[in-house]
Amino acid sequence: MIIGVSQITLHLPDSQSLKDKRQIIKSVMARIRNRFEVAIAEVEEQNLWQIAVLGVSCVS
């Protein structure tokens, strides 16, 4: 069994509110899930407008 884990930090300079950030992150997460068939979630910095930290994992 192979397990892959990654942490991705994104800087979102155009995000002016948490609502903007959620909209961007939701779109990015959906595209990554559909293209690579991995589990993905926002794992840190939920209250900062311009930074998002995503955790990605895959088991094969």
XYZ file of C-alpha atoms in Angstrom:
60
model
C 0.000 0.000 0.000
C 1.344 3.409 -0.970
C 0.246 6.571 0.842
C 0.942 10.063 -0.458
C 0.481 13.169 1.695
C 1.076 16.799 0.789
C 0.505 20.220 2.302
C -0.044 23.114 -0.121
C 0.090 26.761 0.975
C -1.659 29.251 -1.302
C -1.369 33.039 -1.214
C -4.573 34.716 -2.452
C -3.752 38.420 -2.952
C -7.115 39.231 -4.619
C -9.187 37.862 -1.751
C -10.894 40.726 0.113
C -12.961 38.657 2.567
C -13.430 35.144 3.907
C -16.322 34.748 1.461
C -13.983 35.461 -1.482
C -11.436 33.023 -0.074
C -14.036 30.253 0.360
C -15.238 30.698 -3.213
C -11.704 30.413 -4.609
C -10.733 27.468 -2.389
C -13.954 25.580 -3.148
C -13.269 25.852 -6.886
C -9.615 24.812 -6.555
C -10.485 21.847 -4.332
C -13.203 20.620 -6.731
C -10.842 20.780 -9.719
C -8.090 18.901 -7.848
C -10.535 16.211 -6.631
C -11.949 15.647 -10.104
C -8.625 15.603 -11.919
C -6.485 13.542 -9.529
C -9.032 11.575 -7.428
C -7.481 12.540 -4.082
C -8.840 13.632 -0.718
C -8.344 17.358 -0.075
C -9.318 19.745 2.728
C -8.404 23.142 4.133
C -6.355 22.283 7.218
C -4.952 25.563 8.597
C -5.402 29.337 8.524
C -9.200 29.247 8.136
C -9.560 32.779 9.537
C -6.968 34.536 7.363
C -8.312 36.086 4.150
C -5.264 35.801 1.940
C -3.664 32.505 2.990
C -5.011 28.995 2.538
C -3.324 25.753 3.571
C -4.650 22.609 1.911
C -3.937 19.031 2.906
C -3.960 16.427 0.125
C -3.785 12.657 0.501
C -3.995 9.619 -1.749
C -3.903 5.893 -1.053
C -3.225 3.299 -3.724
